[in-house]
mmCIF file of C-alpha atoms and ligand atoms in Angstrom:
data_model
loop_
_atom_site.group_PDB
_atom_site.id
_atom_site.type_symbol
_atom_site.label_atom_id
_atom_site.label_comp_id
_atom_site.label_asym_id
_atom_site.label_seq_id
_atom_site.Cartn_x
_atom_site.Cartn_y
_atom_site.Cartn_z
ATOM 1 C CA UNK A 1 34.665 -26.997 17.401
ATOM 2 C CA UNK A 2 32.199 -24.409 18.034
ATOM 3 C CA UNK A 3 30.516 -22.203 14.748
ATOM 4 C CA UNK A 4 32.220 -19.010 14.752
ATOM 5 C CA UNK A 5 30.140 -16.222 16.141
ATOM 6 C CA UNK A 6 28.669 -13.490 14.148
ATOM 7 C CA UNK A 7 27.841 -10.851 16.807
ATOM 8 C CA UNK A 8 30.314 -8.206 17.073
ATOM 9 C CA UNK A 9 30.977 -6.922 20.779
ATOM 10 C CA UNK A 10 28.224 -3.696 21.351
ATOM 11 C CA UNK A 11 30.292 -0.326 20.733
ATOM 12 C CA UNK A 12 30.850 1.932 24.240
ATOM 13 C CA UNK A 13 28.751 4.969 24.778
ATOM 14 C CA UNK A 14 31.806 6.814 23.899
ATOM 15 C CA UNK A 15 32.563 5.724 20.528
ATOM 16 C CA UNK A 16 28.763 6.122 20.119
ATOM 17 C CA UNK A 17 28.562 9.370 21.176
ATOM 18 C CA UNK A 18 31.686 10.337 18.675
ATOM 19 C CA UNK A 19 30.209 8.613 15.814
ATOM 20 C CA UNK A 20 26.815 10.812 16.760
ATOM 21 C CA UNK A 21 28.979 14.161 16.804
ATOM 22 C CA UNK A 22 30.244 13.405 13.646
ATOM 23 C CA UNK A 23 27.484 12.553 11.549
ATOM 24 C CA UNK A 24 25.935 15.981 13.093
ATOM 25 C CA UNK A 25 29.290 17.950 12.590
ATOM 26 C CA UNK A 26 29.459 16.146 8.603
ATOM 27 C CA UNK A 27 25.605 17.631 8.927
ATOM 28 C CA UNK A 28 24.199 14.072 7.949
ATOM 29 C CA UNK A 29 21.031 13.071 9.186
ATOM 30 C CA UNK A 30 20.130 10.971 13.038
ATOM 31 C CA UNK A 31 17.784 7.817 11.929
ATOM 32 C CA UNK A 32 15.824 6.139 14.345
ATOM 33 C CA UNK A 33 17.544 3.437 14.829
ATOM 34 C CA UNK A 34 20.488 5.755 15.555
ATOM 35 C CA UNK A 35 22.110 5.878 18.576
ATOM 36 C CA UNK A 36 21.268 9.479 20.158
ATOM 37 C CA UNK A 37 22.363 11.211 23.755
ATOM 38 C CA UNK A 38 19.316 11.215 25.928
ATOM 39 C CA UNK A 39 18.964 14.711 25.772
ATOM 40 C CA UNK A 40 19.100 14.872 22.026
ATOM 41 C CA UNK A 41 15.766 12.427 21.708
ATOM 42 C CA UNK A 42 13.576 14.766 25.099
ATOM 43 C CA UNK A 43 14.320 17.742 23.275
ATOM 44 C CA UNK A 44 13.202 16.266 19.612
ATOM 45 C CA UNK A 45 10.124 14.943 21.468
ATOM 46 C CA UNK A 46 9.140 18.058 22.923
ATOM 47 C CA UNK A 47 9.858 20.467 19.742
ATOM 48 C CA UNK A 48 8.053 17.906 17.377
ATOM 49 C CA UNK A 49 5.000 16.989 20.229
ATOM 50 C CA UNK A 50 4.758 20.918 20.377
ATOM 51 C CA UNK A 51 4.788 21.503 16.824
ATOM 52 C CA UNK A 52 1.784 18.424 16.141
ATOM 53 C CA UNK A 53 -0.349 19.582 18.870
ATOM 54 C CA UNK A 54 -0.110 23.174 17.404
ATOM 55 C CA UNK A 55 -1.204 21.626 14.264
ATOM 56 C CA UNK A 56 -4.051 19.898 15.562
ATOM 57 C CA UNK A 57 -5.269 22.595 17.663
ATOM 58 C CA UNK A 58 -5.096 25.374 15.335
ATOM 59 C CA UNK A 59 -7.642 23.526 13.238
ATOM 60 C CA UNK A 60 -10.084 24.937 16.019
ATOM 61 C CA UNK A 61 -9.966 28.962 15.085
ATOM 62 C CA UNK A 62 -10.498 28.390 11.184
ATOM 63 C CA UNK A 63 -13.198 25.425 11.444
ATOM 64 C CA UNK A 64 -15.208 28.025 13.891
ATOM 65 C CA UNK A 65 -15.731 29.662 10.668
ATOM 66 C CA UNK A 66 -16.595 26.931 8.258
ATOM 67 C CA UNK A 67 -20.335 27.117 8.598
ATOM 68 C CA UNK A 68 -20.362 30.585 8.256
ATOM 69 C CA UNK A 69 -18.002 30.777 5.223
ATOM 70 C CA UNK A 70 -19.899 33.657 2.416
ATOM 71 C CA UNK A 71 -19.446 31.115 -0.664
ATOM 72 C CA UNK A 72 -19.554 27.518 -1.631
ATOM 73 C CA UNK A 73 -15.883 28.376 -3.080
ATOM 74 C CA UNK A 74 -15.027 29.761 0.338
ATOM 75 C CA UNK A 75 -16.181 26.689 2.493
ATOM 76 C CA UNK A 76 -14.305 24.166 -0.063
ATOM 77 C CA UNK A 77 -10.841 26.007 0.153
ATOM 78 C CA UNK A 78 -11.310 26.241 4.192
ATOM 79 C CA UNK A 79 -12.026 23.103 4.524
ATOM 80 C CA UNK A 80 -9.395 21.507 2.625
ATOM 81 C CA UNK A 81 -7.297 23.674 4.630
ATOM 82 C CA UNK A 82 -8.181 22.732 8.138
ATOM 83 C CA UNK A 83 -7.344 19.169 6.921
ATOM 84 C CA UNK A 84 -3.787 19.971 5.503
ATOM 85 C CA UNK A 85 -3.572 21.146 9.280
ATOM 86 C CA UNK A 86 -4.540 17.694 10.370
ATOM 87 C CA UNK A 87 -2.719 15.661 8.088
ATOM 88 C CA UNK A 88 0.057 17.537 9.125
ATOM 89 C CA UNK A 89 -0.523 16.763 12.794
ATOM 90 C CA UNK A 90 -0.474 13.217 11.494
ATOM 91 C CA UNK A 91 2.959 13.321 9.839
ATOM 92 C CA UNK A 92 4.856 14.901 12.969
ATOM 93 C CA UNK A 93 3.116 12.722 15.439
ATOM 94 C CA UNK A 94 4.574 9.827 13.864
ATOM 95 C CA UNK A 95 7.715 11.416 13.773
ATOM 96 C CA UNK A 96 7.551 11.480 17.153
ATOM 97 C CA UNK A 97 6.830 7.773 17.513
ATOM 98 C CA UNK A 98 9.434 7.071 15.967
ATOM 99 C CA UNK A 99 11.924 8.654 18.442
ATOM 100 C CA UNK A 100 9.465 5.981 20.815
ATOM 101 C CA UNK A 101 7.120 8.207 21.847
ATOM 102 C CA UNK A 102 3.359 7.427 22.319
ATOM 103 C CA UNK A 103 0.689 9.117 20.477
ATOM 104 C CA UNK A 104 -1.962 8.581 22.844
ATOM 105 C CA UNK A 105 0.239 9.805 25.640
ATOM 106 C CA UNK A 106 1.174 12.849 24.013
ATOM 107 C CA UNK A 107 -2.810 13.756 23.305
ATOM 108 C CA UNK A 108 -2.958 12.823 26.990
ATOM 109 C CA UNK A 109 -0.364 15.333 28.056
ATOM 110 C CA UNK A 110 -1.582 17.641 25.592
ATOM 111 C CA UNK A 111 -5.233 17.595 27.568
ATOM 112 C CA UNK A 112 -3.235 17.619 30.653
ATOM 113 C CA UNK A 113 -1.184 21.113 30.159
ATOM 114 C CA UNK A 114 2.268 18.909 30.827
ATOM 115 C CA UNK A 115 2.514 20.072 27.052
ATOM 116 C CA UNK A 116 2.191 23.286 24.817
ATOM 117 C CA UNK A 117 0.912 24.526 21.513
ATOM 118 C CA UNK A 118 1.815 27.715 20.092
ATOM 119 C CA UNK A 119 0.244 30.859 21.693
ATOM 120 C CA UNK A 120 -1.280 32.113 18.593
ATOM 121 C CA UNK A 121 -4.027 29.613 18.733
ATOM 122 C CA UNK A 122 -5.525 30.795 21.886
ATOM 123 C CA UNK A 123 -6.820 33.718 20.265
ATOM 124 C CA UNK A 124 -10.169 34.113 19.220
ATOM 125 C CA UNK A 125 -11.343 34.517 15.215
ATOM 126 C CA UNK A 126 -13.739 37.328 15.020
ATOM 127 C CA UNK A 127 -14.880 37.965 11.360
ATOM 128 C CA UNK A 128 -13.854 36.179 8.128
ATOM 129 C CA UNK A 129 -11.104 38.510 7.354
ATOM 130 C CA UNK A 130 -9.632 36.267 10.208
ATOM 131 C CA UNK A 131 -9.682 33.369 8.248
ATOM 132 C CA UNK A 132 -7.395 35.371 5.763
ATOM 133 C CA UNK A 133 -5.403 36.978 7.775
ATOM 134 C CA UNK A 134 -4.553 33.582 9.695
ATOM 135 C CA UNK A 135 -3.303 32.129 6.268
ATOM 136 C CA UNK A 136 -1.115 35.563 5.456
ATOM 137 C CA UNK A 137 0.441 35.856 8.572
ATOM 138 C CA UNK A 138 0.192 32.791 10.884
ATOM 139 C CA UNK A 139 0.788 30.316 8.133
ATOM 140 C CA UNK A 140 3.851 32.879 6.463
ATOM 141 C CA UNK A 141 5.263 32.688 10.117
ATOM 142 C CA UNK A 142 4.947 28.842 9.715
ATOM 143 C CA UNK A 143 6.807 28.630 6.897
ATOM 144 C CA UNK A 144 9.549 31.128 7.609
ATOM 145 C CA UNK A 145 10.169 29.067 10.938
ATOM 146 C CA UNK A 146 9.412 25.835 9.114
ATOM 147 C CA UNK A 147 11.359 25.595 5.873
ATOM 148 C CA UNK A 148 14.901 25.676 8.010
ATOM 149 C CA UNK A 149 13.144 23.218 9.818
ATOM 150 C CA UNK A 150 13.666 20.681 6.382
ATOM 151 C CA UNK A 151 17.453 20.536 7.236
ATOM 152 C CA UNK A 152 16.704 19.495 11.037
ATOM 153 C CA UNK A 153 19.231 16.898 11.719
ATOM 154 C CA UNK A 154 16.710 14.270 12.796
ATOM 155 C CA UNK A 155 15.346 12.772 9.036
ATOM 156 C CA UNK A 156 12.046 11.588 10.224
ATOM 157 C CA UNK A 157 11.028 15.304 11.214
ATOM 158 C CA UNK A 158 13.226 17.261 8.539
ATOM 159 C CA UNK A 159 11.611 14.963 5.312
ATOM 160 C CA UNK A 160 7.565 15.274 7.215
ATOM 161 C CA UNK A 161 8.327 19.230 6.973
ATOM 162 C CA UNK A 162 9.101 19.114 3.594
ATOM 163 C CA UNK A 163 5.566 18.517 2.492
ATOM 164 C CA UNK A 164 4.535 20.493 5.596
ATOM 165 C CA UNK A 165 6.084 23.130 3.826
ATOM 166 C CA UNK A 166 4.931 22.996 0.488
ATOM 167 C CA UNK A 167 1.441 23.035 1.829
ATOM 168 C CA UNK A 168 1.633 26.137 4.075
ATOM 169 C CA UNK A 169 2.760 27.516 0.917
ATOM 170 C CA UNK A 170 -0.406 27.365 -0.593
ATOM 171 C CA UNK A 171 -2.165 27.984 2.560
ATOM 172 C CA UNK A 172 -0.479 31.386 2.761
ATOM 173 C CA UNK A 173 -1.443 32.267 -0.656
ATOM 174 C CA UNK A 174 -5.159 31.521 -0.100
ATOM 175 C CA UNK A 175 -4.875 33.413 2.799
ATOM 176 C CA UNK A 176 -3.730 36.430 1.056
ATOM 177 C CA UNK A 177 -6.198 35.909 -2.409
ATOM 178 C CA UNK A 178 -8.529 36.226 -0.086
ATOM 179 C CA UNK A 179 -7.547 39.372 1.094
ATOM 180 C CA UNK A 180 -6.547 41.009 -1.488
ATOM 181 C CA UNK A 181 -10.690 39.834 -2.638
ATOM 182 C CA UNK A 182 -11.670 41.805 0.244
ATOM 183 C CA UNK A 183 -9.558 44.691 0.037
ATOM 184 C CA UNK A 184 -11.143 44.999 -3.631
ATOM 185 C CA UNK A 185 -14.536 45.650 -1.903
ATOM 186 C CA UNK A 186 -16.089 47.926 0.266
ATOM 187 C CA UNK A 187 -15.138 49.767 2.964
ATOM 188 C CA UNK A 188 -16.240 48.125 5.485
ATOM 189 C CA UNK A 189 -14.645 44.686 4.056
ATOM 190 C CA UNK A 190 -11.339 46.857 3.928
ATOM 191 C CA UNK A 191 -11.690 47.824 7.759
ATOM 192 C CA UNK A 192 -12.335 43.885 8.739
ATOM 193 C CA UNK A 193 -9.371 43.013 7.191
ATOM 194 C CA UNK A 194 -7.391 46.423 8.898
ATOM 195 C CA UNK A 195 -9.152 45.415 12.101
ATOM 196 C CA UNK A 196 -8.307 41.488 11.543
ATOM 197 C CA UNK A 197 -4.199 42.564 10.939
ATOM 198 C CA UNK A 198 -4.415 45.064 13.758
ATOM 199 C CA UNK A 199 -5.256 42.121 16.464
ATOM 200 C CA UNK A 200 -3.415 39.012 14.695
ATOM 201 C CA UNK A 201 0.409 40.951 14.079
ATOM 202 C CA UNK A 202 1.376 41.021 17.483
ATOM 203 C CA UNK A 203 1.015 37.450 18.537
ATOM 204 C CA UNK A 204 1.606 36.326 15.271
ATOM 205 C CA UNK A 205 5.837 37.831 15.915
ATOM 206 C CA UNK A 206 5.008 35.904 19.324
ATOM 207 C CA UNK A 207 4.873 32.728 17.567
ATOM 208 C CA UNK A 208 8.486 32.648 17.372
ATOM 209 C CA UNK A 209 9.073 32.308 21.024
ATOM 210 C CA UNK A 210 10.943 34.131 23.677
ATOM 211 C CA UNK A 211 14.006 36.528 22.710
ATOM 212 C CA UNK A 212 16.954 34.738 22.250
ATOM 213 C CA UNK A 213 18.323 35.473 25.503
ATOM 214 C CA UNK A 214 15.158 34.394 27.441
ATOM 215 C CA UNK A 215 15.392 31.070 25.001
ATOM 216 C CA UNK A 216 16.609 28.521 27.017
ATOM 217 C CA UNK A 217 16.684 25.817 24.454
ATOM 218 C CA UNK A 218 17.894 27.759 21.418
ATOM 219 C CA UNK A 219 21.759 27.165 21.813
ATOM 220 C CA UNK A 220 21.469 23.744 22.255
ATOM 221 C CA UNK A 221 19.135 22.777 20.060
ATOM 222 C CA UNK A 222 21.702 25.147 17.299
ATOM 223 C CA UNK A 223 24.301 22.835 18.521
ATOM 224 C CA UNK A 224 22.325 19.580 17.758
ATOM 225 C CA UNK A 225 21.279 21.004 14.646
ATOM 226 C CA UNK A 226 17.613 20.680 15.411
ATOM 227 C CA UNK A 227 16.803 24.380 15.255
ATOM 228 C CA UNK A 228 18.781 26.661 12.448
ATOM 229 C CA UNK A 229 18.146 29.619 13.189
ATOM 230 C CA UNK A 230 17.022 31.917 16.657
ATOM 231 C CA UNK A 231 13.738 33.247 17.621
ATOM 232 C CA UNK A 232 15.107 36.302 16.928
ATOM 233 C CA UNK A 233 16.677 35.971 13.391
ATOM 234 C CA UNK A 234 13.422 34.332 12.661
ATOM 235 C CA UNK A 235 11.224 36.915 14.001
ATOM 236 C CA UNK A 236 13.858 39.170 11.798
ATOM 237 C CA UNK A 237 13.082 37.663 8.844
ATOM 238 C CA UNK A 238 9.331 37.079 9.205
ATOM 239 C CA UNK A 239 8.854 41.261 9.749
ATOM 240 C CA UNK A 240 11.071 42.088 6.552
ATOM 241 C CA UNK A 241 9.234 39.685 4.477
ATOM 242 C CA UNK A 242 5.763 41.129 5.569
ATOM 243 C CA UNK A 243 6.218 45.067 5.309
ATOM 244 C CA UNK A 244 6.136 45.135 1.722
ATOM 245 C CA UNK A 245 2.785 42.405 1.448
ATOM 246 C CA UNK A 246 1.229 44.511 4.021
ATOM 247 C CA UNK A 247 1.593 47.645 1.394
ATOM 248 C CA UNK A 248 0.653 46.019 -1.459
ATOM 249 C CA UNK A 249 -2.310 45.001 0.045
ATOM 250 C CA UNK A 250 -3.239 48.472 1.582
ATOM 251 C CA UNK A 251 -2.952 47.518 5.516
ATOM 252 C CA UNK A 252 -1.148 49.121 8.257
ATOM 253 C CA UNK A 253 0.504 47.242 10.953
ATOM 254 C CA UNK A 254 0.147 48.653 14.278
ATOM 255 C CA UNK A 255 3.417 49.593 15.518
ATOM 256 C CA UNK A 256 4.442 52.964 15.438
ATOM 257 C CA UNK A 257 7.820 51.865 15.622
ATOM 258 C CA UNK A 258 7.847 50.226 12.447
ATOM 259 C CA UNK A 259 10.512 51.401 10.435
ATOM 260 C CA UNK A 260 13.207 50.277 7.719
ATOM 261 C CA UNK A 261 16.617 50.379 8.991
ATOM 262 C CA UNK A 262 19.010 51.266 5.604
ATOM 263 C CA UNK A 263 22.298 50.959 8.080
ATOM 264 C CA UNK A 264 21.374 47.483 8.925
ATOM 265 C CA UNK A 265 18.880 46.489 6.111
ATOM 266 C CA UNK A 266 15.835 45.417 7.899
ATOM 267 C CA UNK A 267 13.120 46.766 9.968
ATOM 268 C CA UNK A 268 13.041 48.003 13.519
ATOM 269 C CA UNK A 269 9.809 47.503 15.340
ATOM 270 C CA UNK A 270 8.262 47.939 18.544
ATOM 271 C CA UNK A 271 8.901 45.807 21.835
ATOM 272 C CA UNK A 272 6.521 42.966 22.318
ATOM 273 C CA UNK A 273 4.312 42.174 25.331
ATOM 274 C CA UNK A 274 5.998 39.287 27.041
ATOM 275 C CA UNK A 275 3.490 39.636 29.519
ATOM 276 C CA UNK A 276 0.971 38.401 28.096
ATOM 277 C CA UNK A 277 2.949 36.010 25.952
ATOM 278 C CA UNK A 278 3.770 34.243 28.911
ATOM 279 C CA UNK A 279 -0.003 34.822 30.402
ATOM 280 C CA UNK A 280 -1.030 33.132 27.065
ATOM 281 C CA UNK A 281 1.425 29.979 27.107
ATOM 282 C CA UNK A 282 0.597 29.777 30.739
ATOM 283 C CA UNK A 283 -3.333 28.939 30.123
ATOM 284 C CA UNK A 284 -4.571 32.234 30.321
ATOM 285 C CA UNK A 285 -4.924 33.451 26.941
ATOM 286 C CA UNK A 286 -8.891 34.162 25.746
ATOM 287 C CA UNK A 287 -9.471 31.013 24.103
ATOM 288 C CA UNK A 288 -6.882 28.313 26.077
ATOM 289 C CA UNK A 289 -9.763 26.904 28.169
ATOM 290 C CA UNK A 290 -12.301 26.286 24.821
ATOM 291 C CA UNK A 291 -9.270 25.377 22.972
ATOM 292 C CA UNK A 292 -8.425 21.913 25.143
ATOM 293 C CA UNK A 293 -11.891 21.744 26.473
ATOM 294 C CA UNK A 294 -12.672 20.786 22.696
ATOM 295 C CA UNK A 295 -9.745 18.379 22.625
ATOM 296 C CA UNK A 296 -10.595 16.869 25.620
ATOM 297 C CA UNK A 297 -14.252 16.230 24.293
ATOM 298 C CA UNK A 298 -12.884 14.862 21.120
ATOM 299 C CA UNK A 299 -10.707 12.683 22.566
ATOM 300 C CA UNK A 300 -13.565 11.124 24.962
ATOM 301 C CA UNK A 301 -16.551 11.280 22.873
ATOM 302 C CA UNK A 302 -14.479 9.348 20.355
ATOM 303 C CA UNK A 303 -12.624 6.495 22.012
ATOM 304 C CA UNK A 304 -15.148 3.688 21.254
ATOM 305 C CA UNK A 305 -13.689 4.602 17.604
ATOM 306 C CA UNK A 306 -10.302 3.886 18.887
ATOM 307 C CA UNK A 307 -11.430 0.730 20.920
ATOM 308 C CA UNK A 308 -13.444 -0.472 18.112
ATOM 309 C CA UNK A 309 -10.620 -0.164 15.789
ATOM 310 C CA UNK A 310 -8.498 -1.861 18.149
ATOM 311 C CA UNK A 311 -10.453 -5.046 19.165
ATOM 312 C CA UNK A 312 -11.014 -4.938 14.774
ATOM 313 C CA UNK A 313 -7.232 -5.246 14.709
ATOM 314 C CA UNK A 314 -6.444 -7.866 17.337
ATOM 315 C CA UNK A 315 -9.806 -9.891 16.117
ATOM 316 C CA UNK A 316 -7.737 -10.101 12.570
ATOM 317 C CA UNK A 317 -3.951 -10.420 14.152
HETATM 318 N N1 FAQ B 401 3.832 29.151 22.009
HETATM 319 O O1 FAQ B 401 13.609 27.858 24.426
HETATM 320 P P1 FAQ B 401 12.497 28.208 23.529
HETATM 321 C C1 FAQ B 401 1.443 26.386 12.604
HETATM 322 C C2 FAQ B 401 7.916 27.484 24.585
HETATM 323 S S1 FAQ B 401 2.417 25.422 13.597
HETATM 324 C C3 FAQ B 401 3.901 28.301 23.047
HETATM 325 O O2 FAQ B 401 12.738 29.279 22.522
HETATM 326 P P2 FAQ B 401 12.331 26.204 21.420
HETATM 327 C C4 FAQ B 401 0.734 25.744 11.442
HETATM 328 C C5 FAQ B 401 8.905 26.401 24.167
HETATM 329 O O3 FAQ B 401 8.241 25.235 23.744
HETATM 330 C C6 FAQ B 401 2.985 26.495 14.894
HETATM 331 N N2 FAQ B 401 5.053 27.922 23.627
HETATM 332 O O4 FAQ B 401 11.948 26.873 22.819
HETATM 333 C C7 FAQ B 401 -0.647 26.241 11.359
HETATM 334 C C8 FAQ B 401 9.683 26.200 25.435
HETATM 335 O O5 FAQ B 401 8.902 25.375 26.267
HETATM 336 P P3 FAQ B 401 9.484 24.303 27.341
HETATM 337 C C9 FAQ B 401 3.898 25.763 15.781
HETATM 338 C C10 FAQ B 401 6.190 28.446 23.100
HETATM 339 O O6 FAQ B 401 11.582 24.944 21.316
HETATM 340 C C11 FAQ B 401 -0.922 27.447 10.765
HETATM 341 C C12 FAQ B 401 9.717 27.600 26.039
HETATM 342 O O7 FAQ B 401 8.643 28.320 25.460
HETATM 343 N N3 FAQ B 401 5.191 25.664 15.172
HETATM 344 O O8 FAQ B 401 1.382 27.531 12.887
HETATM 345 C C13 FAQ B 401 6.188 29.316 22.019
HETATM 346 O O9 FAQ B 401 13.800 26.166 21.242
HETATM 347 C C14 FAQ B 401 -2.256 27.901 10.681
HETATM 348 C C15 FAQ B 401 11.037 28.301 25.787
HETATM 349 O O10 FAQ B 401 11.215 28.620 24.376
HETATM 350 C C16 FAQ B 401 6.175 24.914 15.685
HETATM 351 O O11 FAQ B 401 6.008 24.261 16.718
HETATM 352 C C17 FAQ B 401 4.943 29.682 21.471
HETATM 353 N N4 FAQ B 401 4.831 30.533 20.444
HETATM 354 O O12 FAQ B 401 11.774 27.247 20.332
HETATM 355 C C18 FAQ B 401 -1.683 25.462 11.856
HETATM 356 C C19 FAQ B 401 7.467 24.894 14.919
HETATM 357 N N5 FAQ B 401 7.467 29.661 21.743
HETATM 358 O O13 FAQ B 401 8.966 22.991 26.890
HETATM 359 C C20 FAQ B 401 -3.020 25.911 11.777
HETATM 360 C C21 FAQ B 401 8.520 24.039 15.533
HETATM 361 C C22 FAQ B 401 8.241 29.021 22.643
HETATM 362 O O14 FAQ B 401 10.979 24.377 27.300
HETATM 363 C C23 FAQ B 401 -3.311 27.138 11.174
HETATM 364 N N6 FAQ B 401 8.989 24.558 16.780
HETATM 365 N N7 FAQ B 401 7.465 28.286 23.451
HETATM 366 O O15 FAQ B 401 8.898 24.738 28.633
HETATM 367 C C24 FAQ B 401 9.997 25.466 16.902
HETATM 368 O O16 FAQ B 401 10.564 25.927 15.941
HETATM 369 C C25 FAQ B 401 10.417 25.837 18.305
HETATM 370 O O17 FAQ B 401 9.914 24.866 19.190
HETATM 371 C C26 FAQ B 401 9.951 27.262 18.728
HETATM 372 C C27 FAQ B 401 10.384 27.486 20.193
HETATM 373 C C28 FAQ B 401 10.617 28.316 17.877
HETATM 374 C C29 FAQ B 401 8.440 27.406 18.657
#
């Protein structure tokens, strides 16, 4: 008599594909060893590949500044910074390996332009009050399209944005101490950091992508619970938050348009330049060709670390 068998007969795409619906409509989290549609894992990929690269790439405008920073105090905070940003490019690319991505293939397609970054990174930073305003705004747009982002249905990514979270927190504070530090000194410290906001608010509200009905991956990544909220409600939120930091600091933003709203609640505010939103994601923003000429170099000067590391490895397998 043969030993009974212990393998159960694999389930049919069908059931699968219920059993996924359900643990998305329950709002449980997808695992990796989950079964999930096709479409479900490109579109995690992308988002999360996007989102790393960002982090790793928006390292560049802050370190340009970190021999230049005025104090001993200043340079320690920056730099401590700029590597939260790379740890956090750390945590989301192994996210993405776990959905069975590659990380050297992303960096490659990265280098390659098959992937993006965020646009605000391909702008340049001019004066220190750049450094500042970059924490304020750019990391308080993080957050406020981030912390959602920790209730993504795919676990890997929602739990790595926790901590993500928690340190553009902080990051956002710094940013603001310091301007607040410079606000409380002389005028022409105040106009850096006027000049700074004036030049950073507009592609900062263009860091939450397209309008919702030029977004062709909101509603489905709403669906999949990926995404929480739109561009739009985001962008919403992000403006209403800001108004009243921008007055207690003493800065202007520059949008005549700007205005609060009591029928609805919020503020109203001027279009944005799509244009050059879409110049700027399309490689032709001012900085886009140092930006991944200096990943590129990093990437080549460095691989005898990588094939060093590996022959290390497969020496002690
Ligand atoms: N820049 O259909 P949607 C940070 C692309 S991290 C470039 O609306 P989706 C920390 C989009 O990929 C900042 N491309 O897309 C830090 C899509 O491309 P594809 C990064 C953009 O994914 C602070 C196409 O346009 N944060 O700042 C941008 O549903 C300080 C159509 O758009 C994240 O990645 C853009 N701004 O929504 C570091 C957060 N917007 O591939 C250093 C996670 C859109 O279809 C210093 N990501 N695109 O051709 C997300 O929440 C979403 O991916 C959105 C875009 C909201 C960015």
């Amino acid at each position: 008599m043969s030993a009974p068998t212990l393998e159960r007969p694999a389930p049919d795409e069908a059931a699968l594909q219920e059993q996924f619906d359900a643990t998305i409509a329950a709002d449980h989290r997808i695992e990796p060893r989950d079964w999930m549609p096709e479409g479900y894992r490109k579109t995690l990929i992308r988002q999360v590949a996007q989102h790393a690269h960002s982090e790793i790439i928006g390292m560049q405008p802050e370190g340009d500044w970190l021999l230049a920073a005025p104090s001993l105090r200043r340079k320690s905070v920056l730099l401590a910074k700029v590597q939260d940003e790379a740890g956090h490019g750390l945590y989301l690319y192994s996210a993405a390996e776990t959905l069975g991505a590659d990380r050297a293939d992303l960096t490659d397609k990265l280098i390659e332009q098959k992937q993006k970054y965020s646009s605000i990174f391909n702008y340049p930073t001019l004066s220190y009050a750049d450094v500042g305003v970059i924490g304020w705004l750019v990391d308080g747009a993080a957050i406020c399209n981030q912390v959602p982002l920790c209730r993504s249905s795919y676990g890997p990514y929602a739990r790595a944005m926790i901590r993500i979270c928690k340190e553009e927190s902080f990051h956002q504070r710094q940013g603001y101490e310091l301007l607040m530090t410079m606000m409380r000194g002389t005028d022409e410290q105040r106009a850096m950091v006027q000049d700074a906001v004036d030049r950073w608010w507009w592609p900062t509200l263009m860091m939450f992508g397209p309008p919702d009905e030029h977004s062709p991956n909101t509603a489905q990544s709403m669906a999949w619970g990926i995404k929480r909220h739109t561009n739009d409600e985001l962008r919403q939120k992000f403006v209403d938050m800001s108004v009243p930091q921008a007055e207690v600091l003493g800065v202007t933003f520059p949008d005549p348009e700007l205005e609060f709203d009591p029928g609805t609640g919020h503020y109203r505010f001027g279009k944005l330049d799509w244009e050059e939103f879409k110049r700027v994601v399309g490689g032709q923003g001012p900085m886009n060709a140092i930006r991944l000429a200096r990943r590129r170099a990093a990437r080549d000067d460095n691989a005898w670390v990588t094939e060093a590391a590996t022959a290390y490895a497969e020496k002690h397998s």
